[in-house]
Amino acid sequence: MEMPGGLPMPEPGEDRDGLTLDRLHVPLGPFLTDWPAGLTLRVVLQGDVIQRADLDEPPTDRPADPFWCRPWLRAAAGEPVGVGEAARRRAAAHLDSLGRLLSVAGWPAEAVTARRLRDDLLEEAPASVILPRVEPFARRVGRSRTLYWLTRGVGPLSTADARAAGVTGPAVRASGGDVPARYRRWLTEVMEAVGQLDATDPFDPVAQESPRGRWDAERPPSAALAWVLPRLLLGAELGAARLVVASLDPDPDELAGCRREMARG
C-alpha cells in the first residue's frame, strides 16, 4: 500500500528495545546531496534507526573510466605517468571525499575550502601555492574538537574486519577505525601527496595505491568499501549512517562493469 506521491506506508515491527514501532522501507541515494552519485542503499527504519540495510547492485551502464584512478589505468596500460601526477590525483580525490564528509557533518565553510583546494589541484596549481593553504586546513579539521565529538565512535571498522572484507587503502590504515580515524587518515595522506607534487620519477601503479586502495580492475577498491556498508549501518541512526557512508565514500564509477554480486545486509 502506498501513500500519495508514491511514499511507502509504514508497517509495525519490534525494535531493538522490544517496543513495537512502525517500520519504513526507504532508499538512500542515488541522488542525495553529498552522497556518492549512483550508490543506493535500501534501508528499513524504525524511528530514525536502521534495522536492515541492503546494497543495490551497482549500475552497469556507467562509463568504466573512473576519474580518480585514471593515472593508475594509464600507467597499467603502459603510458608514462609521473609520481607527481598520481599524487596530485590522490590528494584531489581525498579532498573531494573530505568536502562531502564535512558538508554532511554540518561544516559547510570547511567543505568549501576542501573543494577549492581540490579544484586548484586539478587545475595544476603548483605545490608552492597548495601547501600554504592545505596545511592550515588540515590542522583546523584534524584538531577540531567539535567535529571529533560529533563523529567519534561512529561506524567503527577494525583493521582485522577491514582486511577480512578485502578493504585496502586509507580505510584499513585508519587506526581506531571510526569516522574521525578515517577523515584524519585522509588529511595525513593529502599532506603526504602534496609533498610529492613535484616528483618526476616514473609511477608504479602496483606499488602505489589508488585513492581508495589497491587498484584491481576486476575488483576495484570501492567494491570492498561498498560491501561493508550494510553491516556498519545496522543499528545506526540516520544521521550517523550518512556520516559512515561519507567517511568510506565508495566511488560508483569504480564499480562500473564490476558484476560481482554485492552482499545483502
Rosetta silent file (secondary structure, phi, psi, omega in degrees, C-alpha in Angstrom):
SEQUENCE: MEMPGGLPMPEPGEDRDGLTLDRLHVPLGPFLTDWPAGLTLRVVLQGDVIQRADLDEPPTDRPADPFWCRPWLRAAAGEPVGVGEAARRRAAAHLDSLGRLLSVAGWPAEAVTARRLRDDLLEEAPASVILPRVEPFARRVGRSRTLYWLTRGVGPLSTADARAAGVTGPAVRASGGDVPARYRRWLTEVMEAVGQLDATDPFDPVAQESPRGRWDAERPPSAALAWVLPRLLLGAELGAARLVVASLDPDPDELAGCRREMARG
SCORE:     score description
SCORE:     0.000 S_00000001
   1 L     0.000  139.057 -177.754    0.000    0.000    0.000 S_00000001
   2 E  -123.750  152.037  173.451    1.304    3.434   -0.874 S_00000001
   3 L   -86.390  166.328  175.087    0.626    6.951    0.250 S_00000001
   4 H   -54.548  139.463 -178.847    0.036    9.801   -2.221 S_00000001
   5 H    89.529    0.925  176.692    3.225   10.636   -4.087 S_00000001
   6 H    86.208    5.598  179.423    4.444    7.033   -4.031 S_00000001
   7 L   -73.765  140.223 -179.093    5.732    7.045   -0.446 S_00000001
   8 E   -74.880  147.262  174.218    5.527    3.640    1.266 S_00000001
   9 L   -77.569  138.953  174.703    3.203    3.095    4.216 S_00000001
  10 L   -70.401  156.910  176.141    4.979    2.148    7.459 S_00000001
  11 E  -130.332  151.588 -176.687    4.311   -1.233    8.995 S_00000001
  12 E   -75.117  152.264  175.398    4.623   -2.300   12.661 S_00000001
  13 E  -171.928  157.740 -179.313    7.558   -4.312   13.956 S_00000001
  14 E   -75.226  139.329  175.058    9.629   -4.813   17.105 S_00000001
  15 L   -97.750 -175.218 -173.857   12.623   -2.552   17.593 S_00000001
  16 L   -68.110  -16.893  178.145   15.833   -3.379   19.466 S_00000001
  17 L   -95.418    6.721  179.191   14.256   -2.314   22.806 S_00000001
  18 L    84.673    1.748  178.022   11.333   -4.678   22.419 S_00000001
  19 L   -85.928  154.698  176.254    8.855   -1.922   21.585 S_00000001
  20 E   -96.345  112.727 -178.516    6.528   -2.134   18.614 S_00000001
  21 E  -125.166  159.306  176.320    7.250    0.746   16.257 S_00000001
  22 E   -67.456  139.470  174.965    6.400    1.479   12.657 S_00000001
  23 E  -108.615  135.269 -178.721    8.934    0.249   10.115 S_00000001
  24 E  -123.659  127.789  178.410    9.513    2.257    6.974 S_00000001
  25 E   -93.753  116.586 -177.609   11.276    0.934    3.875 S_00000001
  26 E  -136.873  149.042  172.504   13.167    3.763    2.170 S_00000001
  27 E   -89.421  141.577  169.987   16.002    4.097   -0.352 S_00000001
  28 E  -108.255  118.615 -173.804   19.079    6.175    0.471 S_00000001
  29 L    93.941  178.595    3.629   20.510    7.516   -2.768 S_00000001
  30 L   -91.071    4.718 -172.585   21.257    7.620   -5.552 S_00000001
  31 L  -120.922   25.481  175.739   20.719   11.392   -5.770 S_00000001
  32 L   -67.149  148.189  174.308   21.039   12.634   -2.174 S_00000001
  33 L   -62.251  136.344  178.636   23.084   15.770   -1.657 S_00000001
  34 L    56.936   41.148  178.154   26.676   14.928   -0.712 S_00000001
  35 L  -124.238  144.052  178.202   26.079   11.242   -1.375 S_00000001
  36 L   -56.250  116.763 -172.801   28.186    9.043   -3.702 S_00000001
  37 L   -60.384  124.453  177.450   26.385    9.532   -7.022 S_00000001
  38 L    97.024  -14.952  179.522   24.693    6.341   -8.181 S_00000001
  39 L   -81.288  132.508  178.710   25.035    4.429   -4.891 S_00000001
  40 L  -129.784  126.808  172.288   21.732    3.141   -3.491 S_00000001
  41 E  -116.420  131.921  177.364   21.105    1.560   -0.104 S_00000001
  42 E  -105.064  118.621 -172.133   17.639    0.288    0.755 S_00000001
  43 E  -119.759  155.368  172.007   17.061    0.502    4.479 S_00000001
  44 E  -108.902  119.066 -177.524   14.367   -0.420    6.964 S_00000001
  45 E  -106.064  138.138  164.543   13.871    2.348    9.517 S_00000001
  46 E  -121.780  112.524 -166.853   12.152    2.226   12.894 S_00000001
  47 L    66.707 -124.802  175.533   12.048    5.801   14.032 S_00000001
  48 L  -113.908   21.270 -178.864   15.396    7.049   12.764 S_00000001
  49 E  -105.052  132.738 -179.264   17.274    3.804   13.497 S_00000001
  50 E   -82.083  120.981  178.200   18.308    1.464   10.679 S_00000001
  51 E   -97.114  -22.391  179.584   17.168   -2.105   11.305 S_00000001
  52 E  -154.941  145.513  177.445   18.239   -3.516    7.947 S_00000001
  53 E  -140.707  129.840  176.794   20.339   -2.288    5.033 S_00000001
  54 E  -122.850  138.139  179.404   20.661   -3.772    1.546 S_00000001
  55 E   -96.107  124.153  177.130   23.040   -2.567   -1.119 S_00000001
  56 L   -66.351  148.352  172.894   21.620   -2.307   -4.632 S_00000001
  57 L   -57.508  131.880  179.987   23.529   -3.959   -7.445 S_00000001
  58 L   -63.293  144.887  178.187   25.785   -1.270   -8.955 S_00000001
  59 L   -64.658  145.942 -179.578   24.647    0.004  -12.347 S_00000001
  60 L  -105.984    3.183 -178.853   26.493   -1.466  -15.314 S_00000001
  61 L   -99.478    6.696  176.751   25.685    1.311  -17.773 S_00000001
  62 L   -79.764  149.338  178.864   28.084    3.847  -16.235 S_00000001
  63 L   -64.354  129.954 -177.711   31.275    4.554  -18.206 S_00000001
  64 L   -81.857   61.465 -177.732   34.055    2.283  -16.954 S_00000001
  65 L  -142.415   70.991 -176.662   36.520    5.153  -16.694 S_00000001
  66 L   -61.325  120.050 -173.501   36.836    6.134  -13.023 S_00000001
  67 H   -57.920  -45.292 -173.415   38.128    9.699  -12.996 S_00000001
  68 H   -69.958  -16.540 -177.307   40.098    9.440   -9.757 S_00000001
  69 H  -108.063   10.667 -176.048   42.008    6.360  -10.952 S_00000001
  70 H   -57.730  -41.113  177.091   42.966    7.493  -14.444 S_00000001
  71 H   -59.424  -34.497  179.161   46.720    7.747  -13.698 S_00000001
  72 H   -70.032  -41.450  178.869   46.614    4.119  -12.482 S_00000001
  73 H   -65.136  -42.502 -178.956   44.713    2.973  -15.571 S_00000001
  74 H   -67.237  -43.372  179.793   47.082    4.808  -17.902 S_00000001
  75 H   -65.058  -39.411  178.528   50.195    3.521  -16.151 S_00000001
  76 H   -64.513  -27.257  178.647   48.825   -0.043  -16.180 S_00000001
  77 L   -84.300   -0.012  176.856   48.304    0.340  -19.944 S_00000001
  78 L    97.819    1.739  178.347   51.963    1.243  -20.376 S_00000001
  79 L   -75.727  147.940  176.837   51.660    5.024  -20.673 S_00000001
  80 L   -73.316  124.643  178.662   54.333    7.129  -18.933 S_00000001
  81 L  -133.228  134.173  179.210   52.940    8.619  -15.722 S_00000001
  82 E   -89.409  156.091  177.696   54.948   10.531  -13.127 S_00000001
  83 H   -57.545  -39.578 -178.516   54.741   10.102   -9.369 S_00000001
  84 H   -64.169  -37.045  179.329   53.693   13.743   -9.041 S_00000001
  85 H   -64.669  -44.318  178.486   50.730   13.309  -11.393 S_00000001
  86 H   -66.522  -39.307  178.953   49.396   10.349   -9.412 S_00000001
  87 H   -63.922  -38.453  178.230   49.984   12.166   -6.116 S_00000001
  88 H   -61.799  -44.317 -179.158   48.031   15.174   -7.399 S_00000001
  89 H   -68.420  -36.557  179.115   45.063   12.983   -8.316 S_00000001
  90 H   -65.269  -46.122  179.676   45.210   11.155   -4.956 S_00000001
  91 H   -61.972  -42.862 -179.992   45.249   14.405   -2.964 S_00000001
  92 H   -64.203  -38.776  179.339   42.381   15.832   -5.013 S_00000001
  93 H   -63.919  -43.477  179.516   40.329   12.653   -4.520 S_00000001
  94 H   -66.307  -37.662  177.163   40.768   12.769   -0.739 S_00000001
  95 H   -66.777  -34.953  175.369   39.822   16.449   -0.663 S_00000001
  96 H   -62.011  -44.465  177.854   36.729   15.618   -2.706 S_00000001
  97 H   -65.274  -41.995  178.561   35.780   12.994   -0.098 S_00000001
  98 H   -62.436  -37.695  177.576   36.531   15.391    2.751 S_00000001
  99 H   -59.647  -41.536  178.125   34.282   18.002    1.158 S_00000001
 100 H   -65.686  -46.969 -177.305   31.382   15.552    1.221 S_00000001
 101 H   -63.525  -43.497 -178.980   32.015   14.443    4.792 S_00000001
 102 H   -65.286  -34.717  176.911   32.387   17.985    6.135 S_00000001
 103 H   -67.390  -44.612  178.179   29.178   19.031    4.433 S_00000001
 104 H   -62.892  -36.141 -179.426   27.276   16.071    5.911 S_00000001
 105 L   -75.901   -6.855  177.479   28.768   16.860    9.319 S_00000001
 106 L    87.889   30.803  177.698   27.433   20.430    9.113 S_00000001
 107 L  -122.894   70.054 -171.953   30.681   22.334    8.492 S_00000001
 108 H   -63.956  -31.774 -178.062   29.977   23.967    5.121 S_00000001
 109 H   -62.922  -45.076  179.987   32.786   26.549    5.299 S_00000001
 110 H   -75.166  -26.270  173.288   35.500   23.892    5.501 S_00000001
 111 H   -62.413  -41.671  177.700   33.671   21.779    2.925 S_00000001
 112 H   -64.321  -41.354  178.432   34.032   24.716    0.517 S_00000001
 113 H   -60.352  -44.813  179.449   37.734   25.021    1.409 S_00000001
 114 H   -59.553  -41.541 -176.719   38.284   21.327    0.674 S_00000001
 115 H   -73.099  -33.249  176.237   36.568   21.646   -2.691 S_00000001
 116 H   -67.897  -40.904  176.682   38.509   24.765   -3.675 S_00000001
 117 H   -63.478  -41.641  176.293   41.773   23.006   -2.862 S_00000001
 118 H   -57.044  -47.338 -177.736   40.599   20.003   -4.889 S_00000001
 119 H   -65.426  -38.430  179.170   39.831   22.222   -7.879 S_00000001
 120 H   -64.786  -39.271  177.309   43.175   24.011   -7.635 S_00000001
 121 H   -62.823  -43.940 -178.882   44.989   20.678   -7.632 S_00000001
 122 H   -68.456  -22.676  177.447   43.084   19.526  -10.699 S_00000001
 123 L   -92.017   15.968  172.805   43.933   22.813  -12.414 S_00000001
 124 L    69.830   28.771  174.364   47.650   22.054  -11.918 S_00000001
 125 L   -61.406  139.122 -177.686   48.370   24.619   -9.193 S_00000001
 126 L   -72.329  162.208  179.977   51.988   24.158   -8.012 S_00000001
 127 H   -58.662  -33.520 -178.912   52.913   22.790   -4.611 S_00000001
 128 H   -64.489  -23.893  177.000   54.140   26.255   -3.580 S_00000001
 129 H   -89.721  -39.811 -175.966   50.561   27.521   -3.923 S_00000001
 130 H   -73.147  -44.513 -171.169   48.758   24.487   -2.466 S_00000001
 131 H   -59.034  -46.115 -179.520   50.936   23.782    0.566 S_00000001
 132 H   -64.279  -18.319  179.679   50.447   27.100    2.448 S_00000001
 133 H   -96.939  -33.669 -176.932   46.671   26.647    2.137 S_00000001
 134 H   -77.885  -29.001  179.927   46.326   22.925    2.750 S_00000001
 135 H   -62.493  -51.878  178.259   48.414   22.923    5.941 S_00000001
 136 H   -64.945  -32.991  175.890   46.104   25.215    7.970 S_00000001
 137 H   -60.981  -47.602 -178.855   43.059   23.409    6.554 S_00000001
 138 H   -63.127  -37.703  178.357   44.418   20.063    7.732 S_00000001
 139 H   -66.505  -46.756 -178.121   45.179   21.491   11.191 S_00000001
 140 H   -60.217  -46.639 -177.148   41.721   23.036   11.614 S_00000001
 141 H   -73.586  -45.711 -176.852   39.862   19.920   10.579 S_00000001
 142 H   -65.934  -29.354 -177.563   42.173   17.391   12.190 S_00000001
 143 L  -101.314    2.532 -177.784   42.231   19.197   15.545 S_00000001
 144 L   -66.165  116.469  177.738   38.577   20.228   15.664 S_00000001
 145 H   -71.395  -34.935 -179.881   37.124   19.018   18.954 S_00000001
 146 H   -63.297  -47.033  179.444   33.598   19.724   17.781 S_00000001
 147 H   -64.150  -39.975  179.669   33.961   17.542   14.683 S_00000001
 148 H   -63.213  -48.820 -178.339   35.652   14.823   16.715 S_00000001
 149 H   -66.394  -30.104  178.443   32.956   14.730   19.404 S_00000001
 150 H   -69.553  -32.326 -170.653   30.247   14.760   16.773 S_00000001
 151 H  -114.689   -6.295 -174.806   31.676   11.752   14.923 S_00000001
 152 L   -63.644  141.331  179.106   33.669    9.717   17.459 S_00000001
 153 L    75.501    0.704 -177.814   32.638    6.074   17.784 S_00000001
 154 L   -89.400  129.711  175.373   30.504    6.246   14.633 S_00000001
 155 L    62.822   47.062 -178.360   30.909    3.424   12.096 S_00000001
 156 L   -66.296  132.720  176.926   33.774    1.508   13.738 S_00000001
 157 L  -134.881  105.906 -177.269   35.576   -0.829   11.344 S_00000001
 158 L   -67.619  158.871  177.823   38.521   -2.677   12.882 S_00000001
 159 H   -60.193  -41.000 -179.560   41.656   -3.331   10.859 S_00000001
 160 H   -63.313  -45.158  179.809   41.028   -7.087   11.090 S_00000001
 161 H   -66.793  -37.586  178.886   37.445   -6.780    9.842 S_00000001
 162 H   -63.059  -46.048 -179.521   38.515   -4.397    7.083 S_00000001
 163 H   -65.123  -38.916  179.513   41.194   -6.777    5.836 S_00000001
 164 H   -62.521  -31.859  179.433   38.789   -9.730    6.031 S_00000001
 165 L   -85.361   -2.065  179.960   36.366   -7.806    3.802 S_00000001
 166 L    85.679   11.786  179.296   39.121   -7.010    1.303 S_00000001
 167 L   -71.888  136.859  174.339   39.300   -3.312    2.190 S_00000001
 168 L  -128.986 -175.882  174.834   42.597   -1.627    1.325 S_00000001
 169 L    78.446 -159.191 -175.198   43.782    1.970    1.246 S_00000001
 170 H   -56.803  -34.832 -176.651   43.149    4.697    3.821 S_00000001
 171 H   -63.819  -32.327  179.738   40.187    2.882    5.418 S_00000001
 172 H   -85.359  -19.004  178.711   42.352   -0.030    6.503 S_00000001
 173 H   -91.722   -2.858 -177.103   45.162    2.253    7.693 S_00000001
 174 L   -78.363   99.445 -177.715   42.835    4.380    9.836 S_00000001
 175 L   -63.563  122.092 -177.731   43.905    3.481   13.359 S_00000001
 176 L   106.910  -32.243  167.826   40.787    3.172   15.512 S_00000001
 177 L    75.253    1.909  178.899   38.501    2.557   12.566 S_00000001
 178 L   -97.786 -174.005 -176.966   35.733    5.108   13.255 S_00000001
 179 H   -58.426  -47.968  179.019   34.756    8.229   11.302 S_00000001
 180 H   -59.550  -38.404  178.880   37.386   10.515   12.934 S_00000001
 181 H   -61.238  -38.035 -177.514   40.106    7.950   12.272 S_00000001
 182 H   -74.291  -42.816 -179.815   39.156    7.848    8.609 S_00000001
 183 H   -71.005  -30.955  176.154   38.960   11.601    7.977 S_00000001
 184 H   -68.408  -33.772  176.497   42.235   12.129    9.852 S_00000001
 185 H   -66.103  -41.388  175.202   43.839    9.469    7.682 S_00000001
 186 H   -56.781  -45.886 -179.222   42.642   11.312    4.586 S_00000001
 187 H   -60.808  -43.152  177.990   44.198   14.513    5.910 S_00000001
 188 H   -59.731  -44.022 -176.690   47.509   12.764    6.546 S_00000001
 189 H   -74.531  -27.426  172.257   47.564   11.307    3.054 S_00000001
 190 H   -61.882  -48.147 -179.342   46.636   14.640    1.486 S_00000001
 191 H   -62.116  -41.272  178.326   49.675   16.218    3.117 S_00000001
 192 H   -62.827  -42.750 -178.331   51.895   13.337    2.006 S_00000001
 193 H   -67.837  -39.980  178.697   50.617   13.570   -1.567 S_00000001
 194 H   -62.217  -33.155  176.975   51.037   17.347   -1.754 S_00000001
 195 L   -67.800  -12.062 -178.805   54.653   16.820   -0.719 S_00000001
 196 L  -107.311    6.351 -173.297   55.122   14.667   -3.841 S_00000001
 197 L   -59.209  -31.568 -176.762   53.589   17.014   -6.411 S_00000001
 198 L   -91.915    2.560 -178.175   56.937   17.947   -7.932 S_00000001
 199 L   -71.208  134.273 -177.488   58.229   14.358   -8.143 S_00000001
 200 L  -113.131    3.640 -179.996   59.061   13.292  -11.702 S_00000001
 201 L   -62.239  152.426  176.380   60.050    9.655  -11.092 S_00000001
 202 E   -61.837  141.940 -175.438   58.151    7.024  -13.099 S_00000001
 203 L   -94.092  133.262  177.766   54.979    5.910  -11.353 S_00000001
 204 L  -106.222  108.279 -175.734   54.383    2.244  -10.471 S_00000001
 205 L   -69.813  -15.415  177.750   50.610    1.569  -10.264 S_00000001
 206 L   -84.017  -41.270 -176.749   51.193   -1.721   -8.433 S_00000001
 207 L   -75.514  -27.382 -176.473   53.450   -0.346   -5.720 S_00000001
 208 L  -116.166  130.334 -175.262   51.341    2.756   -5.060 S_00000001
 209 L   -74.940  151.811  169.873   47.655    2.585   -4.191 S_00000001
 210 E   -73.838  172.073 -172.908   44.873    4.497   -5.878 S_00000001
 211 L   -54.206  -34.638 -177.033   42.901    6.901   -3.644 S_00000001
 212 L  -103.217    3.055  175.562   40.567    4.208   -2.268 S_00000001
 213 E   141.157 -169.485 -177.647   43.040    1.354   -2.175 S_00000001
 214 L   -62.949  124.645 -174.430   44.982   -1.181   -4.193 S_00000001
 215 L   -78.342  129.836  174.801   43.825   -0.928   -7.801 S_00000001
 216 L  -146.237  115.347 -174.375   42.368   -4.029   -9.415 S_00000001
 217 L   -62.270  -31.422 -179.464   40.149   -3.532  -12.463 S_00000001
 218 L   -80.832  -30.184  176.199   38.171   -6.712  -11.760 S_00000001
 219 L  -135.500   79.206 -177.170   37.702   -5.939   -8.088 S_00000001
 220 L   -64.321  155.064 -174.963   38.198   -2.198   -7.611 S_00000001
 221 H   -59.837  -28.670  179.105   38.784   -0.960   -4.054 S_00000001
 222 H   -66.972  -21.784  178.080   35.376    0.715   -3.864 S_00000001
 223 H   -62.560  -43.658  179.087   33.722   -2.713   -4.158 S_00000001
 224 H   -68.483  -37.621  177.968   35.022   -3.701   -0.721 S_00000001
 225 H   -62.936  -41.257  177.329   34.073   -0.315    0.740 S_00000001
 226 H   -68.485  -35.720 -177.932   30.528   -0.756   -0.561 S_00000001
 227 H   -59.256  -38.974 -174.686   30.484   -4.382    0.634 S_00000001
 228 H   -84.148  -10.736 -174.274   30.974   -3.443    4.296 S_00000001
 229 H   -60.515  -48.780 -176.343   28.374   -0.656    4.380 S_00000001
 230 H   -55.230  -42.148 -179.441   25.228   -2.705    5.157 S_00000001
 231 H   -68.302  -38.333 -178.441   26.778   -4.273    8.270 S_00000001
 232 H   -68.858  -25.006 -175.471   28.197   -0.971    9.518 S_00000001
 233 H   -86.943  -14.090 -178.626   24.825    0.745    9.199 S_00000001
 234 L   -61.948  127.022  179.237   22.817   -1.732   11.274 S_00000001
 235 L    83.214   -2.094 -179.281   21.605   -0.016   14.450 S_00000001
 236 L   -85.309  146.399  170.472   22.841    3.401   13.318 S_00000001
 237 E   -72.450  158.502 -172.560   20.685    6.477   13.400 S_00000001
 238 H   -59.363  -42.469  179.007   20.035    8.012   10.007 S_00000001
 239 H   -63.009  -40.736  178.189   22.343   10.981   10.576 S_00000001
 240 H   -66.403  -36.542  179.538   25.153    8.693   11.725 S_00000001
 241 H   -60.648  -40.207  179.457   24.594    6.445    8.709 S_00000001
 242 H   -65.431  -35.631  176.634   25.227    9.358    6.368 S_00000001
 243 H   -66.145  -39.818  179.255   28.496   10.076    8.191 S_00000001
 244 H   -62.141  -47.377 -179.917   29.570    6.434    7.835 S_00000001
 245 H   -61.449  -43.889 -179.209   28.893    6.443    4.092 S_00000001
 246 H   -65.724  -31.666 -177.176   30.713    9.758    3.656 S_00000001
 247 H   -78.786  -18.433  173.546   33.724    8.531    5.646 S_00000001
 248 H   -98.468  -38.576  171.294   34.159    5.478    3.399 S_00000001
 249 L    49.248   57.632  175.200   32.982    7.232    0.222 S_00000001
 250 L   -62.990  143.870 -176.669   32.962    4.342   -2.268 S_00000001
 251 L   -97.623  108.178 -179.702   33.211    5.583   -5.845 S_00000001
 252 H   -59.097  -26.292  177.768   30.381    4.129   -8.006 S_00000001
 253 H   -62.526  -29.698  177.344   32.419    4.909  -11.132 S_00000001
 254 H   -69.582  -24.844 -175.014   34.890    2.245   -9.997 S_00000001
 255 H   -86.930   -6.728  179.762   32.070   -0.281   -9.867 S_00000001
 256 L   -61.161  127.441 -179.294   31.021    0.202  -13.487 S_00000001
 257 L    81.014   -5.103  177.788   31.381   -3.109  -15.244 S_00000001
 258 L   -89.514  105.579 -172.734   32.114   -4.847  -11.935 S_00000001
 259 L   -96.186   16.131  177.459   29.436   -7.541  -11.862 S_00000001
 260 L   -61.363  133.688 -178.778   30.415   -9.015   -8.544 S_00000001
 261 L   -71.888  127.316 -179.670   27.268   -9.767   -6.560 S_00000001
 262 L   -80.029  141.907  177.050   27.002   -7.448   -3.580 S_00000001
 263 L   -68.657  150.802  176.111   26.284   -8.925   -0.157 S_00000001
 264 E  -100.634  136.778 -177.824   22.961   -8.166    1.456 S_00000001
 265 L   -77.709    0.000    0.000   22.971   -6.746    4.979 S_00000001
